[in-house]
Structures are given as C-alpha cells and as structure tokens.
Tab-separated table of C-alpha atoms and ligand atoms in Angstrom:
chain	number	residue	atom	x	y	z
A	1	MET	CA	12.716	-7.464	-19.705
A	2	VAL	CA	12.579	-3.466	-19.813
A	3	PRO	CA	12.244	-2.737	-16.382
A	4	LYS	CA	8.901	-0.990	-14.332
A	5	ILE	CA	8.203	0.044	-11.424
A	6	ILE	CA	4.709	1.263	-10.072
A	7	VAL	CA	4.043	2.721	-6.870
A	8	HIS	CA	1.465	4.250	-5.465
A	9	GLY	CA	0.140	7.130	-2.382
A	10	GLY	CA	-3.710	5.563	-1.569
A	11	ALA	CA	-6.782	5.273	-2.563
A	12	TRP	CA	-8.835	7.490	-1.071
A	13	ASN	CA	-11.185	11.285	-1.147
A	14	ILE	CA	-7.483	12.634	-0.870
A	15	PRO	CA	-8.056	16.515	0.276
A	16	LYS	CA	-7.025	19.068	-2.962
A	17	ARG	CA	-4.652	20.705	-0.566
A	18	PHE	CA	-3.065	17.773	-0.055
A	19	HIS	CA	-2.692	16.701	-3.601
A	20	GLN	CA	0.903	18.477	-4.448
A	21	ALA	CA	2.293	16.300	-1.782
A	22	HIS	CA	1.029	12.944	-3.123
A	23	LEU	CA	2.222	13.726	-6.656
A	24	GLU	CA	5.480	14.245	-5.941
A	25	GLY	CA	6.571	12.005	-3.103
A	26	CYS	CA	4.548	9.217	-5.183
A	27	SER	CA	7.804	10.411	-8.578
A	28	LYS	CA	9.879	10.529	-4.983
A	29	ALA	CA	9.856	6.760	-4.761
A	30	VAL	CA	10.142	6.203	-7.957
A	31	GLN	CA	13.382	7.959	-9.156
A	32	ALA	CA	14.938	6.764	-5.884
A	33	VAL	CA	14.871	3.090	-6.948
A	34	TYR	CA	14.147	3.520	-10.994
A	35	ALA	CA	18.259	4.110	-12.221
A	36	ASP	CA	19.160	1.703	-9.961
A	37	LEU	CA	16.192	-0.849	-10.837
A	38	LYS	CA	17.430	-0.715	-14.889
A	39	ASN	CA	20.952	-0.961	-13.048
A	40	GLY	CA	20.245	-4.626	-12.006
A	41	LEU	CA	18.527	-4.328	-8.968
A	42	SER	CA	15.924	-7.147	-8.138
A	43	ALA	CA	12.013	-5.772	-8.146
A	44	LEU	CA	12.188	-6.912	-3.906
A	45	GLU	CA	14.894	-4.401	-3.960
A	46	ALA	CA	13.361	-2.639	-5.107
A	47	VAL	CA	9.267	-2.665	-4.220
A	48	GLU	CA	11.344	-2.691	-0.608
A	49	ARG	CA	13.418	0.873	-1.060
A	50	ALA	CA	10.513	2.532	-2.796
A	51	VAL	CA	7.972	2.068	0.234
A	52	ASN	CA	10.969	2.829	2.925
A	53	GLU	CA	10.971	6.352	1.111
A	54	LEU	CA	7.511	6.363	1.566
A	55	GLU	CA	7.380	5.025	4.562
A	56	ALA	CA	9.677	8.464	5.529
A	57	ASP	CA	7.121	10.622	4.079
A	58	PRO	CA	4.402	11.107	6.415
A	59	THR	CA	2.854	12.981	3.286
A	60	PHE	CA	1.539	9.406	3.586
A	61	ASN	CA	-0.484	7.232	6.710
A	62	ALA	CA	2.372	4.742	6.564
A	63	GLY	CA	5.863	4.558	8.713
A	64	ARG	CA	5.908	8.315	10.026
A	65	GLY	CA	2.911	10.750	8.731
A	66	SER	CA	0.141	7.585	10.063
A	67	TYR	CA	-3.377	7.491	11.167
A	68	LEU	CA	-3.421	6.939	14.695
A	69	ASN	CA	-5.629	4.497	16.237
A	70	VAL	CA	-8.600	5.092	18.705
A	71	LYS	CA	-5.496	5.721	22.066
A	72	GLY	CA	-3.920	7.555	20.166
A	73	GLU	CA	-0.895	5.437	19.854
A	74	ILE	CA	-0.046	4.181	16.400
A	75	GLU	CA	0.032	0.221	14.571
A	76	LEU	CA	1.420	-0.344	11.690
A	77	ASP	CA	1.416	-3.793	8.760
A	78	ALA	CA	2.722	-4.654	6.597
A	79	ILE	CA	3.526	-6.843	3.921
A	80	ILE	CA	6.102	-7.924	1.046
A	81	CYS	CA	5.860	-10.782	-1.520
A	82	ASP	CA	8.121	-12.512	-3.824
A	83	GLY	CA	6.530	-13.934	-7.301
A	84	LYS	CA	9.474	-15.734	-8.320
A	85	THR	CA	8.903	-17.006	-5.447
A	86	LEU	CA	5.493	-17.020	-4.058
A	87	ASN	CA	7.496	-16.103	-0.854
A	88	PHE	CA	5.974	-13.290	0.829
A	89	GLY	CA	7.207	-11.521	4.655
A	90	ALA	CA	4.478	-9.890	6.491
A	91	VAL	CA	4.112	-8.377	10.027
A	92	ALA	CA	0.978	-6.564	12.161
A	93	ALA	CA	0.051	-3.906	14.047
A	94	VAL	CA	3.368	-3.271	15.021
A	95	GLN	CA	4.836	-0.251	16.718
A	96	ASN	CA	8.254	2.865	17.249
A	97	ILE	CA	9.008	1.215	13.678
A	98	LEU	CA	9.776	3.868	10.600
A	99	HIS	CA	10.318	0.399	7.836
A	100	PRO	CA	7.624	-2.473	9.093
A	101	VAL	CA	7.731	-2.980	4.780
A	102	SER	CA	11.772	-3.723	6.052
A	103	VAL	CA	11.161	-5.561	9.162
A	104	ALA	CA	8.742	-7.900	6.285
A	105	LYS	CA	11.529	-8.017	4.187
A	106	ILE	CA	13.333	-9.478	6.354
A	107	LEU	CA	10.138	-12.450	6.863
A	108	LEU	CA	10.653	-13.341	3.927
A	109	ASN	CA	13.588	-15.418	4.952
A	110	HIS	CA	12.814	-16.720	7.771
A	111	PRO	CA	13.229	-20.422	7.263
A	112	GLU	CA	10.366	-21.040	8.899
A	113	HIS	CA	7.482	-18.780	9.388
A	114	CYS	CA	5.581	-15.983	7.120
A	115	PHE	CA	4.386	-13.853	9.028
A	116	LEU	CA	4.797	-12.322	12.539
A	117	ALA	CA	2.215	-9.771	15.709
A	118	GLY	CA	2.001	-9.639	19.325
A	119	ASN	CA	5.072	-10.205	21.741
A	120	GLY	CA	6.805	-12.573	19.474
A	121	LEU	CA	7.967	-9.399	16.364
A	122	LYS	CA	9.129	-7.636	19.792
A	123	ASP	CA	11.077	-11.207	19.951
A	124	PHE	CA	12.308	-10.429	16.354
A	125	LEU	CA	12.738	-7.147	16.265
A	126	LYS	CA	14.776	-6.909	19.738
A	127	GLU	CA	16.499	-10.985	17.922
A	128	HIS	CA	17.396	-8.776	14.218
A	129	HIS	CA	18.707	-5.269	16.260
A	130	ILE	CA	15.927	-3.001	14.107
A	131	ALA	CA	15.709	0.047	15.731
A	132	GLU	CA	12.416	1.099	17.350
A	133	VAL	CA	12.267	4.838	17.011
A	134	ALA	CA	10.390	7.511	19.120
A	135	VAL	CA	6.343	8.103	18.655
A	136	GLU	CA	7.338	11.530	18.062
A	137	ASP	CA	9.841	10.042	15.376
A	138	LEU	CA	6.707	9.204	13.359
A	139	LEU	CA	3.297	10.962	14.327
A	140	THR	CA	2.809	14.447	12.486
A	141	GLN	CA	0.717	17.328	14.028
A	142	ARG	CA	-1.745	16.775	11.591
A	143	GLU	CA	-2.761	13.287	12.285
A	144	LEU	CA	-2.816	15.091	15.265
A	145	VAL	CA	-4.990	17.763	14.786
A	146	TYR	CA	-7.288	14.795	12.855
A	147	TYR	CA	-6.705	12.816	15.723
A	148	ARG	CA	-8.113	15.475	18.004
A	149	LYS	CA	-11.043	16.474	15.368
A	150	ILE	CA	-12.628	12.453	14.994
A	151	LYS	CA	-11.953	11.349	19.316
A	152	GLY	CA	-15.218	12.218	20.296
A	153	ASP	CA	-17.354	13.039	16.564
A	154	PRO	CA	-19.727	10.200	16.675
A	155	ASN	CA	-20.947	10.067	13.253
A	156	PHE	CA	-17.180	8.920	13.166
A	157	THR	CA	-16.823	5.706	10.628
A	158	THR	CA	-14.340	4.453	8.282
A	159	ARG	CA	-16.652	2.979	6.550
A	160	LYS	CA	-18.940	6.272	5.395
A	161	PRO	CA	-17.721	6.977	2.635
A	162	PHE	CA	-14.622	9.245	1.268
A	163	GLU	CA	-15.065	10.977	4.246
A	164	PRO	CA	-12.134	12.637	3.586
A	165	ALA	CA	-8.664	11.952	5.420
A	166	PRO	CA	-5.509	13.334	5.036
A	167	GLY	CA	-3.749	9.444	3.125
A	168	ASP	CA	-4.057	6.114	2.864
A	169	THR	CA	-2.177	2.730	2.470
A	170	VAL	CA	1.748	2.841	0.257
A	171	GLY	CA	3.000	-0.121	-1.952
A	172	ALA	CA	5.192	-0.601	-4.887
A	173	VAL	CA	5.212	-3.285	-7.971
A	174	ALA	CA	8.616	-4.243	-10.178
A	175	LEU	CA	9.124	-6.440	-12.137
A	176	ASP	CA	13.437	-6.180	-13.169
A	177	ASP	CA	15.469	-7.601	-15.610
A	178	ASN	CA	15.559	-11.642	-15.106
A	179	GLY	CA	11.541	-11.730	-15.430
A	180	ASN	CA	10.615	-11.510	-10.980
A	181	LEU	CA	8.160	-9.138	-9.891
A	182	ALA	CA	7.542	-8.726	-6.747
A	183	ALA	CA	4.972	-6.392	-4.434
A	184	ALA	CA	5.236	-4.780	-1.448
A	185	THR	CA	2.307	-2.995	1.203
A	186	SER	CA	2.640	-0.836	3.590
A	187	THR	CA	0.006	1.173	6.106
A	188	GLY	CA	-1.427	2.676	9.382
A	189	GLY	CA	-5.123	1.470	8.600
A	190	THR	CA	-7.579	2.849	9.185
A	191	PRO	CA	-8.390	6.243	11.104
A	192	ARG	CA	-9.441	5.153	14.712
A	193	LYS	CA	-9.092	1.865	14.662
A	194	LEU	CA	-10.017	-0.102	17.528
A	195	PRO	CA	-5.776	-0.686	19.059
A	196	GLY	CA	-5.326	-4.875	17.329
A	197	ARG	CA	-7.328	-4.347	14.222
A	198	VAL	CA	-5.496	-5.522	10.565
A	199	GLY	CA	-6.933	-4.100	7.322
A	200	ASP	CA	-5.927	-5.998	3.594
A	201	SER	CA	-1.965	-4.723	3.751
A	202	PRO	CA	-0.215	-7.703	5.631
A	203	VAL	CA	-2.985	-10.097	3.977
A	204	ILE	CA	-1.435	-11.965	1.222
A	205	GLY	CA	-3.424	-12.212	-1.842
A	206	ALA	CA	-5.600	-9.455	0.314
A	207	GLY	CA	-3.208	-5.727	-0.130
A	208	ALA	CA	-0.622	-7.675	-1.856
A	209	TYR	CA	0.001	-10.902	-4.178
A	210	ALA	CA	3.180	-11.043	-6.497
A	211	ASP	CA	3.941	-14.650	-8.718
A	212	ASN	CA	5.917	-14.203	-12.095
A	213	GLN	CA	3.798	-16.776	-13.900
A	214	LEU	CA	0.046	-13.768	-13.870
A	215	GLY	CA	1.458	-10.763	-12.326
A	216	ALA	CA	1.951	-8.742	-8.893
A	217	ILE	CA	-0.602	-6.633	-6.619
A	218	SER	CA	-0.532	-4.027	-4.453
A	219	ALA	CA	-4.041	-2.928	-2.865
A	220	SER	CA	-4.948	-0.082	-1.080
A	221	GLY	CA	-8.162	1.577	0.348
A	222	PHE	CA	-10.639	-0.234	2.927
A	223	GLY	CA	-9.150	-2.933	4.521
A	224	GLU	CA	-12.048	-5.011	5.707
A	225	ALA	CA	-14.083	-4.329	2.116
A	226	ILE	CA	-10.191	-6.100	-0.179
A	227	MET	CA	-9.589	-8.780	2.792
A	228	LYS	CA	-13.436	-9.922	1.692
A	229	ILE	CA	-12.387	-11.103	-1.670
A	230	LEU	CA	-8.721	-11.383	-1.409
A	231	LEU	CA	-8.935	-8.075	-4.064
A	232	ALA	CA	-5.185	-8.638	-5.211
A	233	LYS	CA	-5.474	-12.662	-5.656
A	234	LEU	CA	-8.520	-11.719	-7.493
A	235	VAL	CA	-7.328	-9.391	-9.996
A	236	CYS	CA	-3.931	-11.433	-10.469
A	237	ASP	CA	-5.851	-14.413	-11.130
A	238	ASN	CA	-7.802	-12.578	-13.953
A	239	PHE	CA	-3.971	-10.968	-15.659
A	240	LYS	CA	-3.968	-15.023	-16.737
A	241	ASP	CA	-6.832	-14.002	-19.607
A	242	LEU	CA	-7.443	-10.033	-19.638
A	243	PRO	CA	-5.375	-7.466	-20.629
A	244	ALA	CA	-3.315	-5.535	-17.646
A	245	MET	CA	-6.281	-2.717	-16.712
A	246	ALA	CA	-9.183	-4.764	-17.728
A	247	ALA	CA	-7.797	-7.281	-14.925
A	248	ALA	CA	-7.646	-4.515	-12.423
A	249	ARG	CA	-10.822	-2.897	-14.041
A	250	PHE	CA	-12.120	-5.684	-13.570
A	251	GLY	CA	-10.789	-6.618	-9.550
A	252	ILE	CA	-12.539	-2.506	-8.001
A	253	THR	CA	-16.158	-3.785	-10.369
A	254	GLN	CA	-15.624	-7.504	-8.262
A	255	LEU	CA	-14.983	-4.905	-4.476
A	256	ARG	CA	-18.271	-2.529	-4.991
A	257	LYS	CA	-19.813	-5.502	-6.539
A	258	ARG	CA	-19.163	-8.018	-4.276
A	259	VAL	CA	-19.154	-6.602	-0.546
A	260	ASN	CA	-19.618	-3.017	-0.791
A	261	GLY	CA	-16.003	-1.680	-0.950
A	262	LEU	CA	-13.741	1.536	-2.013
A	263	GLY	CA	-10.698	0.936	-2.571
A	264	GLY	CA	-7.439	1.542	-5.402
A	265	VAL	CA	-4.715	-0.934	-7.145
A	266	ILE	CA	-2.362	-1.120	-8.474
A	267	GLY	CA	0.113	-4.066	-10.493
A	268	ILE	CA	2.415	-5.408	-13.343
A	269	ASN	CA	1.429	-8.463	-15.476
A	270	ARG	CA	3.970	-10.839	-16.151
A	271	THR	CA	4.318	-9.192	-19.599
A	272	GLY	CA	5.780	-6.052	-18.011
A	273	THR	CA	2.424	-4.175	-18.590
A	274	TYR	CA	1.382	-2.103	-15.698
A	275	ALA	CA	-2.226	-1.456	-14.002
A	276	TYR	CA	-4.240	0.801	-12.087
A	277	CYS	CA	-8.019	1.530	-11.151
A	278	HIS	CA	-9.833	2.651	-7.997
A	279	ASN	CA	-13.515	3.604	-6.997
A	280	THR	CA	-12.676	6.408	-4.377
A	281	PRO	CA	-12.705	9.985	-5.163
A	282	PHE	CA	-8.978	10.420	-5.630
A	283	MET	CA	-5.687	7.875	-5.984
A	284	ALA	CA	-1.991	9.148	-6.403
A	285	TYR	CA	0.303	6.531	-8.411
A	286	ALA	CA	3.984	7.026	-10.077
A	287	TYR	CA	5.376	5.251	-12.230
A	288	TYR	CA	8.277	4.189	-14.837
A	289	ASP	CA	7.531	5.094	-18.723
A	290	THR	CA	9.916	4.437	-20.479
A	291	LYS	CA	8.868	6.524	-23.575
A	292	LYS	CA	8.393	9.303	-21.209
A	293	GLY	CA	8.974	8.886	-17.765
A	294	ILE	CA	8.537	9.962	-14.351
A	295	VAL	CA	4.631	10.090	-14.708
A	296	SER	CA	2.849	10.746	-11.346
A	297	HIS	CA	-1.726	10.160	-11.409
A	298	ILE	CA	-3.509	11.771	-8.980
A	299	LYS	CA	-7.175	11.671	-10.220
A	300	MET	CA	-11.115	10.054	-10.579
A	301	ASP	CA	-9.574	7.903	-13.587
A	302	GLY	CA	-12.179	5.941	-11.692
A	303	MET	CA	-15.389	4.334	-12.328
A	304	PRO	CA	-17.736	7.958	-11.707
A	305	SER	CA	-20.477	5.584	-12.631
A	306	ASP	CA	-19.582	3.212	-9.489
A	307	ARG	CA	-19.808	6.170	-6.805
A	308	VAL	CA	-22.035	6.359	-3.791
B	1	LIG	N1	-6.436	-1.135	3.814
B	1	LIG	C1	-5.542	-0.895	4.856
B	1	LIG	C2	-6.272	-0.508	5.718
B	1	LIG	O1	-7.959	-0.797	5.892
B	1	LIG	O2	-5.696	-1.207	6.695
C-alpha cells in the first residue's frame, strides 16, 4: 500500500485572521510524519505523532490553546483507534496534560481497559510517570480573552450555529504500507462547557473509528450531535458501498438531517482514498498527495444548501 495521511484542525466558524495559522499547523503535522510513514512508521504511530504536533500548536483547540470551561479550567478528551485490531484507547476530561492522545495510546495497550476518566485516570497518569504540565503551559492569551468575553454573556451558547470561535478539535487518519489504518482525535471540547462535560471526541465510533476492512475517520464539530449518530462509524460503514467522498458526504448529511448537527470528518477508506466533508463554514485540513506533496485547505467545500 502507498502510505497516506490526512489531518484536520477543526470544523467550525474559524475567524479569517486564524486561517493561515490553521493551514500552516495542519501542513506541519503532515510534514512531521510523512517521511517516516513512507519509511515504515505504523499508522498508529503516525496518527499519534501528527496529533501531538497539533496538540502542541496553540492555534488549535487541543492540548495547548484549548477552550476554557465555565470555571476557567481546561479539560481534554482524546482517542486513538487501531483498524487492525479494532482496539482503542480513550481519556475524558483529563487536566494538566499536553498530549492526551499519548495517554490514550498507552491505554490502547492496556490488558483490560480502553477508556479512563476521573480519579482513576489521575492515578493512571502517576503510575505511568506521565508528567503533568502547569495550566500556563496549556492556556493561551487568546483563549483567556475569549473566555472573559463569553463568560457573562447571557446569549452565549455553543449550540448557536457558526458562533465564531478560534478553532476546534484536531485529528489524524493514516494508512501504512502494511495496509493498516488508524485514527486519532484530541480536543479541548466546547467553550464554556460544564466541568465534566465529555463530547464526541473520545467516544468510539463518534469522534473516531478505524477498521481495516472499511476505513478510518476522525470527526470534529458539535459533539452533542455527533455522538447521537456515531458519525465516525456511520461514515466507515458507508465506505463499504460508497466512494470515499460520497460516504463522508452521506455522514455529514445525516448529521444535519437527523440531529441538526454541524461538523466535519476526514478519513481514508480501505483502498487508500481520502474523504473529507463538513457543513460548518470552515474546516482546516491537510493531506499528503503522492503527486502534489502536501495539500492543505481551509474552505467552504461543505454543503452550502444545508447551512442555516
Ligand atoms: N467535537 C468536540 C467536542 O464537541 O467536544
């Protein structure tokens, strides 16, 4: 198989002044792993490393640069999925960690459990000597300003269509030269969320899914809607009978039709064809094209007729 990788930096109403940083951040994440992927890096390692790049980049709502919850705290969700085994690792509402996807990756190899949250997750971090970082390492001035702006606004709601906000969830999907697929998603969730709120990102089949027999997907957007239709699994199931792009489009159509949801997906089907679609005003993504090299986009290529 020719290795493939696609990453996203969120489907949202990303303000124009942040577009360049989104394009560059997504391109850098592909750049950081593609040479190694061509030289035998596994799809799992590739998606973890690509998402690590995006988590460290303050442009995105994941790791550094995440939204603050209503109490002014940062709580992160992440998942990583292995298409060969259908195994996954996921963490929810974890604090003081720069790379939650790497904690999820450790869980992927846990003999008993896939998904951790709460005090047990804190113990797990200690047991695995995962260094906590100071809040200041995750918090950006941009998010502090945004938090103060929306904190007391009685009209603010994350469900308001196309509320302009700095960014969203990140994710990566890869296919390696052995034909194995993997997907990973990492997020700071939604702005001004309730403490303990968990979105779609760490939920298997919602925020990500990977199955070598179908394909792999990472999703972004309004988690409460995405979870209800298990968007990532829905698109993967449709890879069976539809061309890759049509399957992505079907998923996003259902997101709107069934649960009035807004979001986007990126993916790769089992034959190595890329898929991407969104119905938010913008989604940032980049992928490696064997002829053109790294291709990055941030544009309205979703479904204009479906927009509110
Ligand atoms: N899609 C990210 C979230 O809703 O938490």
